[in-house]
Short mmCIF file of C-alpha atoms in Angstrom, two decimals:
data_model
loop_
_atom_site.label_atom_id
_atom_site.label_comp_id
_atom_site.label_asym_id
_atom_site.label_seq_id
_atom_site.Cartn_x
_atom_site.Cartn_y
_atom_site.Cartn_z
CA UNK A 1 87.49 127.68 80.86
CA UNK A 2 89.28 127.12 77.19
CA UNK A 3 88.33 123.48 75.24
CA UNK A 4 90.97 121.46 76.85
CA UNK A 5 90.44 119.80 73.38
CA UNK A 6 91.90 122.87 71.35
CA UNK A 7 94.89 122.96 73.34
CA UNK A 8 95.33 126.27 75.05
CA UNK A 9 96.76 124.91 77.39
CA UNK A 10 97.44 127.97 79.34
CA UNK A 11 94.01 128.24 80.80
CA UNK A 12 93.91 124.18 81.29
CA UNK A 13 96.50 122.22 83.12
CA UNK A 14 96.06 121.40 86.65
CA UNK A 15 98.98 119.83 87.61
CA UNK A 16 102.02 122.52 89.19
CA UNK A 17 104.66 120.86 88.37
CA UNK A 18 103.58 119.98 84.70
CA UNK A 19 103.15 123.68 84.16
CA UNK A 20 106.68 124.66 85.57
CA UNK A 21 108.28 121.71 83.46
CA UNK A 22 106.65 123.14 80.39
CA UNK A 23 107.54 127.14 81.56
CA UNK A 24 103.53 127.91 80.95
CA UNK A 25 103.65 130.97 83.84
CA UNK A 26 106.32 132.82 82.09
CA UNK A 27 105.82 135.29 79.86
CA UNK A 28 107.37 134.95 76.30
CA UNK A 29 109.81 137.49 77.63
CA UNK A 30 111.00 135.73 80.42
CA UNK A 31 110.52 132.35 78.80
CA UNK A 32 113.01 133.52 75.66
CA UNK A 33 115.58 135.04 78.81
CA UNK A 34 115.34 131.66 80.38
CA UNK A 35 116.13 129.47 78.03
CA UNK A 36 119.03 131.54 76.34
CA UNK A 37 120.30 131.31 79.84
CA UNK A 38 119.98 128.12 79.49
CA UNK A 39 123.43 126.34 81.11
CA UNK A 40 123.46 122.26 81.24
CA UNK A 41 125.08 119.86 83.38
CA UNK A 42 126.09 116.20 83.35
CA UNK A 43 126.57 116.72 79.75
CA UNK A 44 127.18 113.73 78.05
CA UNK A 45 124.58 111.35 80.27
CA UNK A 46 123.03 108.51 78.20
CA UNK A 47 121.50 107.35 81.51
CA UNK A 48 118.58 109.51 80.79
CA UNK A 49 118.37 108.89 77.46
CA UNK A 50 115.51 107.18 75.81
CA UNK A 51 116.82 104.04 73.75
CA UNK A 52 114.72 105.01 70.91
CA UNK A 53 116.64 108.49 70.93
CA UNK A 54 120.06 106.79 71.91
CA UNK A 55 120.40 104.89 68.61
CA UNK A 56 119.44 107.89 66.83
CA UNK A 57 122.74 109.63 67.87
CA UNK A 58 121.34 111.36 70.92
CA UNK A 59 122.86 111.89 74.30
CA UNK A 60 121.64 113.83 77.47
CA UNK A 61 122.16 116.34 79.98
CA UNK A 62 120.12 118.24 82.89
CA UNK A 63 119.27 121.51 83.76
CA UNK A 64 119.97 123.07 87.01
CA UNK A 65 116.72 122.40 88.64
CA UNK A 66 117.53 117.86 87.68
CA UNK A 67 115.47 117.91 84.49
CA UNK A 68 117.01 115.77 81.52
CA UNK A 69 117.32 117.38 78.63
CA UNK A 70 118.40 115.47 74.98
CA UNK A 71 120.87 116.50 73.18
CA UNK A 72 121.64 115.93 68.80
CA UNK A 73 124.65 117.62 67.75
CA UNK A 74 124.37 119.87 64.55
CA UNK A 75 126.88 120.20 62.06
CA UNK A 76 127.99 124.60 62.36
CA UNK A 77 126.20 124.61 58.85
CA UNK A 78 123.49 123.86 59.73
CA UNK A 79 123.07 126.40 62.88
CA UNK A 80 120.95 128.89 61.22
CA UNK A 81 118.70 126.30 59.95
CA UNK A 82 117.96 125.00 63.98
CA UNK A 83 118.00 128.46 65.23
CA UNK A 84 114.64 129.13 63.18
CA UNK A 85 113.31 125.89 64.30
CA UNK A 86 113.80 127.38 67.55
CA UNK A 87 110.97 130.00 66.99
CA UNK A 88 108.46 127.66 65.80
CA UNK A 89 108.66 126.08 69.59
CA UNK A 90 107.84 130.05 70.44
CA UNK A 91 104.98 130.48 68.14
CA UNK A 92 103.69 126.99 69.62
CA UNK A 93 103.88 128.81 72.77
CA UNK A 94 102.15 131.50 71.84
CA UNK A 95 99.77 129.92 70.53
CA UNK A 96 98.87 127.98 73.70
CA UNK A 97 100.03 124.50 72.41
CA UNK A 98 102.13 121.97 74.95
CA UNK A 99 105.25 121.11 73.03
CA UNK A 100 108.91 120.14 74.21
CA UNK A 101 111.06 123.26 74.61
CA UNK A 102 113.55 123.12 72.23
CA UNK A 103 117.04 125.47 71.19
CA UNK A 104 119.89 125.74 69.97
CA UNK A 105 123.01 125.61 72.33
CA UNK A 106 126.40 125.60 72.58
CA UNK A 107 128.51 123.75 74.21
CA UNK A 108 132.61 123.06 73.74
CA UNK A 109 132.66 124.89 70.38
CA UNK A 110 129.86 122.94 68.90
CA UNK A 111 126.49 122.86 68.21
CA UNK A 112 123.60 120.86 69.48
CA UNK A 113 120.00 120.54 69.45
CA UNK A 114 118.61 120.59 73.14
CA UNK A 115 115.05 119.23 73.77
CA UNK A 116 113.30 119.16 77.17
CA UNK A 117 112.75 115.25 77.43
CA UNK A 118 108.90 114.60 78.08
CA UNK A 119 108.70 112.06 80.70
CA UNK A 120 106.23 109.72 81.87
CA UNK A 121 104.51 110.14 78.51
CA UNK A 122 103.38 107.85 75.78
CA UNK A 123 103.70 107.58 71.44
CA UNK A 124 99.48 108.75 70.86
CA UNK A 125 100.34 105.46 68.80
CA UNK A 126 99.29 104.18 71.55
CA UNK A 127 96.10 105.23 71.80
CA UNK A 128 93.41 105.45 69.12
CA UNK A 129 93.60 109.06 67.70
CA UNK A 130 90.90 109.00 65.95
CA UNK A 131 88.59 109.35 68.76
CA UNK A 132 87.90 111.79 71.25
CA UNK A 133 89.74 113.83 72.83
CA UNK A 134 92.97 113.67 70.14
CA UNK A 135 91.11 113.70 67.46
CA UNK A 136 90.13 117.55 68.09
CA UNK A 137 93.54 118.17 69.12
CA UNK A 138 95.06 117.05 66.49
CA UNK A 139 93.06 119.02 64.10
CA UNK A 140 93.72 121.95 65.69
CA UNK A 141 97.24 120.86 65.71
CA UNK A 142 97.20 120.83 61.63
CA UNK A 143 97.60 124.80 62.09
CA UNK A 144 100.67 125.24 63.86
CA UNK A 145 102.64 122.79 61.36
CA UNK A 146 100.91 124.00 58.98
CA UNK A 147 102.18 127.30 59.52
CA UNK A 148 106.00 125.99 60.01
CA UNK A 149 105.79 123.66 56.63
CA UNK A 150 106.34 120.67 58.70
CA UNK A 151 105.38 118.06 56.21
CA UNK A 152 106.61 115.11 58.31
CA UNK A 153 104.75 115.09 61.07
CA UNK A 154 103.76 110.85 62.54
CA UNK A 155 102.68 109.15 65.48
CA UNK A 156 106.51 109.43 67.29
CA UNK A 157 105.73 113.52 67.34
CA UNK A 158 103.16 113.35 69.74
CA UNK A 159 103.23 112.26 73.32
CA UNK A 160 100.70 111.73 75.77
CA UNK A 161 100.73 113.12 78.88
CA UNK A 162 98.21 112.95 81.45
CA UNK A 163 97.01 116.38 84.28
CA UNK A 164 96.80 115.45 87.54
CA UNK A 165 93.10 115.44 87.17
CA UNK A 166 93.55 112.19 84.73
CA UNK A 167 92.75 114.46 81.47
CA UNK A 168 95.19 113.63 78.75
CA UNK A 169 96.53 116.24 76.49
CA UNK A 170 98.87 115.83 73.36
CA UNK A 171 102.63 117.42 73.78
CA UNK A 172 104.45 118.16 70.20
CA UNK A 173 108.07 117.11 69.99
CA UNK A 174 110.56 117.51 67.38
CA UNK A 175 110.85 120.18 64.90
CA UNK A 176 113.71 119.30 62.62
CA UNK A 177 111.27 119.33 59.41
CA UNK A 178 110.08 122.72 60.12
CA UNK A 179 110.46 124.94 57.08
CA UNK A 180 110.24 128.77 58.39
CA UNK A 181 112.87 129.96 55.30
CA UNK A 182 110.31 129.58 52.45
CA UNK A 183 109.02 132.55 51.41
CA UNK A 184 106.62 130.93 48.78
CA UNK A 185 103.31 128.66 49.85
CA UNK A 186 104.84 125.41 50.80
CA UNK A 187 101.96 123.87 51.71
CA UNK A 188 98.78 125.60 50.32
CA UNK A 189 95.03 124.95 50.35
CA UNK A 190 92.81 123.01 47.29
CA UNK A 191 90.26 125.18 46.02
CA UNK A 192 87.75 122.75 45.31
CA UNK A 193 87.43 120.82 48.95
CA UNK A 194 89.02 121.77 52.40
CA UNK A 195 92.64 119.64 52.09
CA UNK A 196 96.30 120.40 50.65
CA UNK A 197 98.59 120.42 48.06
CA UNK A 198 101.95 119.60 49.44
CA UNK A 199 105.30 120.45 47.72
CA UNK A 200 107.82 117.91 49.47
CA UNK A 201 105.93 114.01 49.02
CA UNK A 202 106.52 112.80 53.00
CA UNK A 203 104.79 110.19 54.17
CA UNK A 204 102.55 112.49 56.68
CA UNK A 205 101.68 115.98 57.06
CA UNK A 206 99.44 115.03 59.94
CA UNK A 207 97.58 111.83 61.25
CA UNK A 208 94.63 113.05 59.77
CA UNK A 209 93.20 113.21 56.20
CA UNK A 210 91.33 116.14 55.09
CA UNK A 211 88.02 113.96 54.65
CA UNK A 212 88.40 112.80 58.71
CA UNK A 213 87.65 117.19 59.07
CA UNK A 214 84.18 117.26 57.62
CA UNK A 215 82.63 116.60 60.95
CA UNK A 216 84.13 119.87 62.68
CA UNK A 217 82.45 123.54 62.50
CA UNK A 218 85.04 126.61 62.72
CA UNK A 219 83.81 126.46 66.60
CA UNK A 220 86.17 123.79 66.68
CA UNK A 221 89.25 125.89 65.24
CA UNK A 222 88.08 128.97 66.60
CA UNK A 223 90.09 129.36 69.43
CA UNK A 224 93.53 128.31 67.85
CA UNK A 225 92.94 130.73 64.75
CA UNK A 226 92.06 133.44 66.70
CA UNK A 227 95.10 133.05 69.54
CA UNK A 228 97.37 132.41 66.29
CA UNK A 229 96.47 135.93 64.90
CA UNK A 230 96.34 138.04 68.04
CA UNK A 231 100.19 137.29 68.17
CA UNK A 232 101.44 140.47 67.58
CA UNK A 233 104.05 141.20 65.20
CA UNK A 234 106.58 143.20 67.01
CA UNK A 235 106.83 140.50 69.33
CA UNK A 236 107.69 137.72 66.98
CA UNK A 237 110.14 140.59 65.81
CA UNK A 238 111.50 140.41 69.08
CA UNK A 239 112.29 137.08 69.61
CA UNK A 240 114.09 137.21 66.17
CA UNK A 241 116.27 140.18 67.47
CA UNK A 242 117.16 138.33 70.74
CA UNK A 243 117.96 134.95 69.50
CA UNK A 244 119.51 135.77 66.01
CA UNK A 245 123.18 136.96 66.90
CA UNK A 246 126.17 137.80 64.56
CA UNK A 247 127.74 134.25 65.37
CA UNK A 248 125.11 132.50 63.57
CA UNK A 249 124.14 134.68 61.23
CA UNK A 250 125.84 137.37 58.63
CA UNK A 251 122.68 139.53 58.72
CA UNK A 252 120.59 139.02 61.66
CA UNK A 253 118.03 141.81 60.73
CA UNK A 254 117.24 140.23 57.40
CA UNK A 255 117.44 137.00 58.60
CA UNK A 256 114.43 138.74 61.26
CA UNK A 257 112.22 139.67 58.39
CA UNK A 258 112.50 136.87 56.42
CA UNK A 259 111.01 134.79 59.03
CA UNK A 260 108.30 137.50 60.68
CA UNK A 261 107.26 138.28 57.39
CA UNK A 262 106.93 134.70 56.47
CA UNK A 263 105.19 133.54 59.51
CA UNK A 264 102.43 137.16 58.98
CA UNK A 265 101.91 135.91 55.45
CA UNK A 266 101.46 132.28 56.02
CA UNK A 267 99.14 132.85 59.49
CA UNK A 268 97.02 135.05 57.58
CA UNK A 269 96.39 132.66 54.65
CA UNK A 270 95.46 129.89 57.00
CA UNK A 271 92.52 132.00 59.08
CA UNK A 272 90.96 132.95 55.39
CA UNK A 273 91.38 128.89 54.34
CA UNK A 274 89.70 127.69 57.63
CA UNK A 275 87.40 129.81 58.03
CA UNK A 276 86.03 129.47 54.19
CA UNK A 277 85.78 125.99 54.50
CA UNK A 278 84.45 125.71 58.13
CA UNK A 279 81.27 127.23 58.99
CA UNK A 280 79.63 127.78 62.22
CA UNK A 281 77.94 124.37 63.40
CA UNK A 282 73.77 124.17 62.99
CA UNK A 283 72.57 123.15 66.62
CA UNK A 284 68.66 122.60 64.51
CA UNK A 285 69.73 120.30 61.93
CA UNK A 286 72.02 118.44 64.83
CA UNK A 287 69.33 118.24 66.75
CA UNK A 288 66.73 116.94 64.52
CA UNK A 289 69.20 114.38 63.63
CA UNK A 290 69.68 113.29 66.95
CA UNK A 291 65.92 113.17 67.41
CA UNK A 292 65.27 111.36 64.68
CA UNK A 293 67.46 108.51 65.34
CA UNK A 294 66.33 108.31 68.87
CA UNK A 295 62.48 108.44 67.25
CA UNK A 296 64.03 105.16 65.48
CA UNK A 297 65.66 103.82 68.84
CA UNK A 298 62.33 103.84 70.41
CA UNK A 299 60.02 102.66 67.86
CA UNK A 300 63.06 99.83 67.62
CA UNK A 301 62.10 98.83 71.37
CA UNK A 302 58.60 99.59 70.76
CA UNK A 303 58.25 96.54 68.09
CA UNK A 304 59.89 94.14 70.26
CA UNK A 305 57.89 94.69 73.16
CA UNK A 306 54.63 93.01 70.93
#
């Protein structure tokens, strides 16, 4: 079974229901046909809307099956922009990571941003992320926004949610600071230390800093890197050619290989940075350390026993 830890979630969650809320038996295919399918009803229902989200301009709606959905409306300008966030939440779930569905819809001649709400979840503010399990997570986590330039990532962009067998996992929300257009390296690697140089000066790029990463081995990114770059490229080429119509865009084939080629060049950079700076972990040397200390632990216990 996969690291619950690393987040492929495919191959982890329990719970039935969580895995048909979060569409993780569909295929890409059928998950891309369902959700530009997509039809919502009650629009307009601030009943299930979560305050925090209310004063922030957003209303709700639900799906046909009851689940509440919120809803930001997006200026027709700004279409394109939301309709490449919409592949990030693809490439999340390709690569295995729980996040909120999220598209583009429209409904009434306008625009909106439509996010499955995440319920009976919690802000990982909550809980101390530093620690196990979410610490891992969120390390491996520093990929996938990595990869979309989402410099603004903070403890409201990750909720909680717990399997049926009690095991919490992280889900990602919101990605309306994911940069897919840039053709250039956004975010790019130092040379000197594992860490990055960031373009945009945001208060967070994640809820880590590079120096919390030293105690990881590329065991711990293995299985994220390597699911990242076994996505193959003629199917992020055609979930660009589905979604990317003539309404939104002038030229939906360029607009396609401006963002495949962008997402090839940027995936590939990351797996060569990660797997310079993380090496496989030394079982010996951990396990002379964890002699030694308990070598101290019992000569400790052996002096106050005089």
């Amino acid at each position: 079974m996969a690291d619950k830890t690393n987040m492929l979630i495919n191959d982890v969650v329990v719970d039935p229901k969580l895995r048909e809320y979060l569409y993780l038996d569909d295929s890409i295919e059928e998950l891309v046909d369902r959700l530009s399918l997509l039809k919502l009803e009650n629009f307009g229902d601030d009943s299930i809307v979560p305050f925090t989200a209310k004063i922030r301009g957003y209303t709700g709606a639900t799906d046909k099956g009851g689940s509440p959905w919120l809803l930001k409306d997006i200026p027709d300008e700004e279409a394109a922009m939301h309709k490449y966030q919409e592949i990030a939440f693809y490439m999340d779930f390709l690569m295995k990571t729980p996040s909120a569905p999220t598209i583009l819809i429209k409904h009434n001649d306008k625009f909106y941003r439509a996010t499955k709400h995440i319920q009976s979840a919690m802000q990982i503010g909550s809980y101390n992320y530093l620690e196990t399990p979410f610490m891992k997570m969120l390390a491996n986590d520093l990929i996938n926004r990595w990869l979309f330039f989402d410099e603004d990532r903070n403890p409201n962009n990750y909720m909680v949610v717990h399997d049926s067998d009690s095991k919490p996992y992280i889900v990602v929300i919101d990605y309306n600071k994911a940069d897919l257009e840039t053709e250039e390296m956004k975010i790019y690697g130092m040379d000197e230390k594992f860490g990055w140089h960031r373009e945009e000066k945001t208060r967070f790029l994640t809820l880590l800093k590079p120096e919390n990463f030293d105690q990881f081995a590329i065991e711990d990114f293995d299985q994220r890197l390597t699911q990242m770059m076994s996505i193959k490229k003629s199917v992020i080429t055609d979930i660009c050619t589905k979604i990317f119509t003539t309404e939104i865009f002038k030229d939906p084939a360029s607009a396609t290989t401006l963002i495949v080629n962008n997402l090839c060049n940027r995936r590939t950079y990351l797996d060569k940075y990660f797997r310079k700076w993380f090496k496989e972990r030394d079982i010996e040397k951990e396990k002379e350390i964890d002699d030694r200390y308990a070598g101290l632990g019992k000569s400790f216990l052996d002096y106050y026993k005089r």
